[in-house]
CSV table of C-alpha atoms in Angstrom, one decimal:
chain,number,residue,atom,x,y,z
X,1,MET,CA,189.1,-66.9,306.5
X,2,HIS,CA,191.6,-65.7,303.8
X,3,ARG,CA,193.5,-62.6,304.6
X,4,PRO,CA,195.7,-60.5,302.3
X,5,VAL,CA,198.8,-62.3,301.1
X,6,THR,CA,202.0,-60.6,302.2
X,7,ASP,CA,204.6,-63.2,301.1
X,8,ARG,CA,206.3,-61.4,298.2
X,9,SER,CA,207.2,-64.7,296.6
X,10,PHE,CA,203.5,-65.0,295.6
X,11,THR,CA,202.9,-61.5,294.2
X,12,PRO,CA,201.1,-61.6,290.8
X,13,GLN,CA,204.2,-60.2,289.0
X,14,THR,CA,206.3,-63.3,289.9
X,15,VAL,CA,203.9,-66.1,289.0
X,16,ALA,CA,203.8,-67.6,285.5
X,17,GLN,CA,200.5,-67.0,283.7
X,18,THR,CA,200.5,-70.1,281.5
X,19,ARG,CA,199.7,-72.9,284.0
X,20,PRO,CA,196.2,-74.2,284.3
X,21,LEU,CA,194.2,-73.3,287.4
X,22,GLU,CA,193.9,-76.9,288.6
X,23,ASN,CA,193.5,-76.0,292.3
X,24,ILE,CA,190.7,-73.5,291.9
X,25,GLU,CA,187.2,-75.1,291.7
X,26,LEU,CA,185.2,-71.9,290.9
X,27,VAL,CA,185.9,-68.4,289.8
X,28,ILE,CA,183.1,-65.9,290.7
X,29,PHE,CA,182.8,-62.6,288.9
X,30,ASP,CA,180.9,-59.5,290.1
X,31,CYS,CA,179.1,-57.8,287.2
X,32,ASP,CA,179.0,-54.0,287.5
X,33,GLY,CA,182.5,-52.6,287.4
X,34,VAL,CA,184.2,-55.9,286.7
X,35,LEU,CA,182.5,-57.4,283.7
X,36,ILE,CA,180.6,-54.3,282.4
X,37,ASP,CA,181.4,-50.6,282.5
X,38,SER,CA,177.9,-49.8,283.9
X,39,GLU,CA,178.7,-47.9,287.1
X,40,PRO,CA,179.3,-44.4,285.6
X,41,ILE,CA,176.0,-44.8,283.6
X,42,ALA,CA,174.1,-45.9,286.7
X,43,SER,CA,175.5,-43.2,288.9
X,44,ARG,CA,174.7,-40.4,286.4
X,45,THR,CA,171.2,-41.5,285.6
X,46,LEU,CA,170.4,-42.1,289.3
X,47,ALA,CA,171.7,-38.6,290.2
X,48,GLU,CA,169.5,-37.2,287.4
X,49,MET,CA,166.4,-38.9,288.8
X,50,LEU,CA,167.1,-37.6,292.3
X,51,GLN,CA,167.8,-34.1,291.0
X,52,GLU,CA,164.4,-34.1,289.2
X,53,ALA,CA,162.9,-35.2,292.6
X,54,GLY,CA,164.4,-32.1,294.2
X,55,ILE,CA,167.4,-33.7,295.8
X,56,SER,CA,170.8,-32.0,295.4
X,57,ILE,CA,173.3,-34.6,294.4
X,58,THR,CA,176.0,-34.9,291.7
X,59,ALA,CA,176.8,-38.0,289.7
X,60,GLU,CA,180.1,-38.2,291.5
X,61,ASP,CA,178.3,-38.1,294.9
X,62,ALA,CA,175.9,-40.9,293.7
X,63,HIS,CA,178.9,-43.0,292.6
X,64,LEU,CA,180.5,-42.7,296.0
X,65,LYS,CA,177.4,-43.2,297.9
X,66,PHE,CA,175.6,-46.0,296.1
X,67,THR,CA,178.0,-48.1,294.0
X,68,GLY,CA,178.2,-51.7,295.2
X,69,ASN,CA,174.9,-51.7,297.1
X,70,SER,CA,171.8,-53.7,296.2
X,71,GLU,CA,168.8,-51.7,294.9
X,72,THR,CA,166.9,-52.5,298.1
X,73,ILE,CA,169.6,-50.7,300.1
X,74,ILE,CA,169.8,-47.8,297.6
X,75,ARG,CA,166.1,-47.3,297.9
X,76,ARG,CA,166.3,-47.3,301.6
X,77,ILE,CA,169.1,-44.7,301.6
X,78,CYS,CA,167.2,-42.5,299.2
X,79,GLU,CA,164.2,-42.6,301.5
X,80,GLU,CA,165.9,-42.3,304.9
X,81,GLU,CA,168.8,-40.0,304.1
X,82,TYR,CA,167.5,-38.0,301.2
X,83,GLY,CA,163.8,-37.9,302.0
X,84,LEU,CA,162.7,-39.4,298.6
X,85,ARG,CA,159.0,-40.0,298.4
X,86,ASP,CA,157.0,-42.1,295.9
X,87,THR,CA,160.1,-44.2,295.6
X,88,VAL,CA,158.6,-46.9,293.4
X,89,ALA,CA,157.6,-44.4,290.7
X,90,HIS,CA,160.9,-42.6,290.8
X,91,PHE,CA,162.9,-45.9,290.5
X,92,GLU,CA,160.7,-47.1,287.7
X,93,ALA,CA,161.5,-43.9,285.8
X,94,TRP,CA,165.2,-44.4,286.6
X,95,HIS,CA,165.1,-47.9,285.3
X,96,GLU,CA,163.6,-46.7,282.0
X,97,ARG,CA,166.3,-44.2,281.5
X,98,LEU,CA,169.1,-46.5,282.7
X,99,PHE,CA,168.1,-49.3,280.4
X,100,VAL,CA,167.9,-47.0,277.4
X,101,GLU,CA,171.4,-45.8,278.2
X,102,PHE,CA,172.6,-49.4,278.5
X,103,GLU,CA,171.1,-50.2,275.1
X,104,CYS,CA,172.9,-47.3,273.5
X,105,SER,CA,176.3,-47.1,275.2
X,106,LEU,CA,177.1,-50.0,277.6
X,107,LYS,CA,180.4,-51.8,276.9
X,108,PRO,CA,182.4,-54.5,278.6
X,109,MET,CA,185.2,-53.5,280.9
X,110,PRO,CA,188.4,-53.2,278.8
X,111,GLY,CA,190.1,-56.6,278.2
X,112,ILE,CA,187.7,-58.6,280.4
X,113,ALA,CA,186.1,-60.7,277.6
X,114,HIS,CA,189.5,-62.1,276.7
X,115,ILE,CA,190.3,-62.9,280.3
X,116,VAL,CA,187.0,-64.6,280.9
X,117,ASP,CA,187.4,-66.7,277.7
X,118,GLY,CA,190.8,-67.8,278.9
X,119,ILE,CA,189.8,-69.2,282.3
X,120,ASP,CA,189.8,-72.9,282.2
X,121,ARG,CA,187.8,-73.5,285.3
X,122,PRO,CA,184.0,-73.3,286.1
X,123,LYS,CA,182.9,-69.7,286.4
X,124,CYS,CA,179.8,-67.7,287.3
X,125,VAL,CA,178.4,-64.3,288.0
X,126,ALA,CA,177.3,-63.1,291.5
X,127,SER,CA,175.7,-59.7,291.5
X,128,ASN,CA,173.8,-57.5,293.9
X,129,SER,CA,171.8,-56.3,290.8
X,130,THR,CA,168.3,-57.6,290.1
X,131,MET,CA,167.9,-60.2,287.4
X,132,GLU,CA,166.0,-57.7,285.3
X,133,ARG,CA,169.0,-55.3,285.4
X,134,LEU,CA,171.4,-58.1,284.6
X,135,ARG,CA,169.4,-59.2,281.6
X,136,LYS,CA,169.2,-55.6,280.3
X,137,SER,CA,172.9,-54.9,280.9
X,138,LEU,CA,175.1,-58.0,280.8
X,139,GLY,CA,172.4,-59.7,278.7
X,140,LYS,CA,173.0,-57.2,275.9
X,141,LEU,CA,176.6,-58.2,275.5
X,142,GLU,CA,178.3,-61.4,274.2
X,143,LEU,CA,179.7,-61.9,277.7
X,144,TRP,CA,176.3,-63.2,278.8
X,145,GLN,CA,176.9,-66.3,276.7
X,146,GLN,CA,180.2,-67.0,278.5
X,147,PHE,CA,178.3,-67.5,281.8
X,148,ASP,CA,174.6,-68.4,281.0
X,149,PRO,CA,172.9,-70.0,282.9
X,150,ALA,CA,175.3,-69.5,285.8
X,151,ILE,CA,174.3,-65.9,286.5
X,152,TYR,CA,173.1,-65.3,290.1
X,153,SER,CA,171.4,-62.3,291.6
X,154,ALA,CA,171.0,-61.1,295.2
X,155,GLU,CA,167.3,-61.6,294.6
X,156,MET,CA,167.9,-65.3,294.9
X,157,VAL,CA,169.1,-65.2,298.6
X,158,ALA,CA,168.0,-63.6,301.9
X,159,ARG,CA,170.9,-61.2,302.2
X,160,PRO,CA,172.9,-59.4,299.5
X,161,LYS,CA,176.7,-58.9,299.6
X,162,PRO,CA,178.4,-58.1,302.0
X,163,ALA,CA,176.7,-61.2,303.5
X,164,SER,CA,178.0,-64.5,302.2
X,165,ASP,CA,174.7,-65.9,301.1
X,166,LEU,CA,175.0,-65.3,297.4
X,167,LEU,CA,178.6,-66.6,297.1
X,168,LEU,CA,177.7,-69.7,299.1
X,169,LEU,CA,174.8,-70.3,296.7
X,170,CYS,CA,177.3,-70.1,293.8
X,171,ALA,CA,179.5,-72.7,295.5
X,172,GLU,CA,176.6,-74.9,296.2
X,173,LYS,CA,175.4,-74.8,292.6
X,174,PHE,CA,178.8,-75.9,291.4
X,175,GLU,CA,179.5,-78.3,294.3
X,176,ALA,CA,182.7,-76.3,294.9
X,177,ARG,CA,184.4,-76.0,298.3
X,178,PRO,CA,184.3,-72.4,299.4
X,179,GLY,CA,188.0,-72.5,300.3
X,180,ARG,CA,188.8,-73.2,296.7
X,181,CYS,CA,186.6,-70.5,295.2
X,182,VAL,CA,187.8,-67.1,294.1
X,183,MET,CA,185.6,-64.0,294.0
X,184,ILE,CA,186.6,-61.0,291.8
X,185,ASP,CA,184.9,-57.8,292.9
X,186,ASP,CA,185.4,-54.1,292.7
X,187,SER,CA,183.4,-53.4,295.9
X,188,PRO,CA,184.4,-53.8,299.5
X,189,HIS,CA,181.0,-55.4,299.9
X,190,GLY,CA,182.0,-58.2,297.5
X,191,VAL,CA,185.4,-58.7,299.1
X,192,SER,CA,183.7,-58.9,302.6
X,193,ALA,CA,181.2,-61.4,301.3
X,194,ALA,CA,184.1,-63.6,300.0
X,195,VAL,CA,185.9,-63.4,303.3
X,196,ALA,CA,182.7,-64.3,305.2
X,197,ALA,CA,182.2,-67.3,302.8
X,198,GLY,CA,185.8,-68.5,303.4
X,199,MET,CA,186.8,-67.7,299.8
X,200,TYR,CA,189.7,-65.9,298.3
X,201,ALA,CA,189.0,-62.4,297.0
X,202,ILE,CA,190.6,-60.4,294.2
X,203,GLY,CA,189.9,-56.7,294.5
X,204,PHE,CA,189.4,-55.2,291.0
X,205,VAL,CA,190.2,-51.5,290.5
X,206,ASP,CA,189.1,-49.7,287.3
X,207,PRO,CA,192.0,-47.5,286.4
X,208,LEU,CA,189.5,-44.7,285.6
X,209,ASP,CA,187.6,-45.0,288.8
X,210,PRO,CA,187.4,-41.5,290.4
X,211,ARG,CA,186.9,-42.9,293.9
X,212,PRO,CA,190.0,-42.5,296.1
X,213,ASP,CA,192.0,-45.2,297.8
X,214,ARG,CA,190.1,-48.1,296.2
X,215,ALA,CA,193.1,-50.5,296.4
X,216,SER,CA,193.6,-49.7,300.1
X,217,LEU,CA,189.9,-50.2,300.9
X,218,LEU,CA,189.7,-53.6,299.1
X,219,SER,CA,192.9,-54.8,300.8
X,220,ALA,CA,191.6,-53.7,304.2
X,221,ASP,CA,188.4,-55.7,303.7
X,222,GLY,CA,190.4,-58.8,303.0
X,223,ALA,CA,191.3,-59.0,299.3
X,224,SER,CA,194.2,-61.4,298.9
X,225,PHE,CA,195.3,-59.5,295.8
X,226,VAL,CA,194.2,-56.2,294.3
X,227,VAL,CA,194.6,-55.7,290.5
X,228,GLU,CA,194.2,-52.6,288.4
X,229,GLY,CA,192.3,-53.5,285.3
X,230,ALA,CA,191.6,-56.9,283.7
X,231,ASP,CA,195.2,-57.5,282.6
X,232,GLY,CA,196.2,-58.2,286.2
X,233,LEU,CA,193.7,-61.0,286.7
X,234,PRO,CA,195.5,-64.0,285.2
X,235,ALA,CA,198.6,-63.5,287.4
X,236,ALA,CA,196.5,-63.0,290.5
X,237,LEU,CA,194.5,-66.2,289.8
X,238,GLN,CA,197.8,-68.1,289.2
X,239,SER,CA,199.0,-66.8,292.6
X,240,ILE,CA,196.0,-68.1,294.4
X,241,ASN,CA,196.2,-71.4,292.5
X,242,ALA,CA,199.8,-71.7,293.7
X,243,LEU,CA,198.8,-70.9,297.2
X,244,LEU,CA,196.1,-73.6,297.2
X,245,GLY,CA,198.6,-76.1,295.8
X,246,ASN,CA,201.0,-75.3,298.7
X,247,GLU,CA,198.2,-75.7,301.2
X,248,GLY,CA,197.9,-79.3,300.2
X,249,CYS,CA,194.5,-79.5,301.9
X,250,ALA,CA,190.8,-78.9,301.1
X,251,TRP,CA,188.3,-77.0,303.0
């Protein structure tokens, strides 16, 4: 299990960003909120659907409540906590609205395409979203081509993040040792999944995210580093690469 790094000699700011990542065998990216700026759109349209069903909830409330969860869990919360009925029909209507919004206004997270392009190691996507949603969100952007076909959904495993199933599937597909894999995620669920899988985790914070204490939450769940925006990723990856080199051992 990898815990947050406290040795200041390995903070991202002190590690050169030009060396290759020779000690990392796989870099795993979450999708929503890391690769694509989809979470505000999803929260707003989900709140609109729930409001139309007679449930009092704001877009901000939906963002705080649902972001990072699989759709199965979101449906269960809507039914059990909010009393939503005819869930299938309501979620179908939400999907229609959501995918139209994605088609019109979805963008990559600022700077992420350049970062992904510059990573010289195997990489993949591991998302709690359905494959349909991934195709209609990430699939609309050039980023899809950076990963295809290595795009994995929680639908492919028994348990979504925060369980380790999806990340271990990624490692298996690439024949990578979990201890030499890095997960980049903006959700405590993703960080917890990485820790459970025996991987390093980088917590990703959108500078515009309205949720409070994101960095503290990600660190508390086991992120070895927390970065604000895509620009912080190269140095954090170099830090982990250096740590793996110092370990001198394989998992």
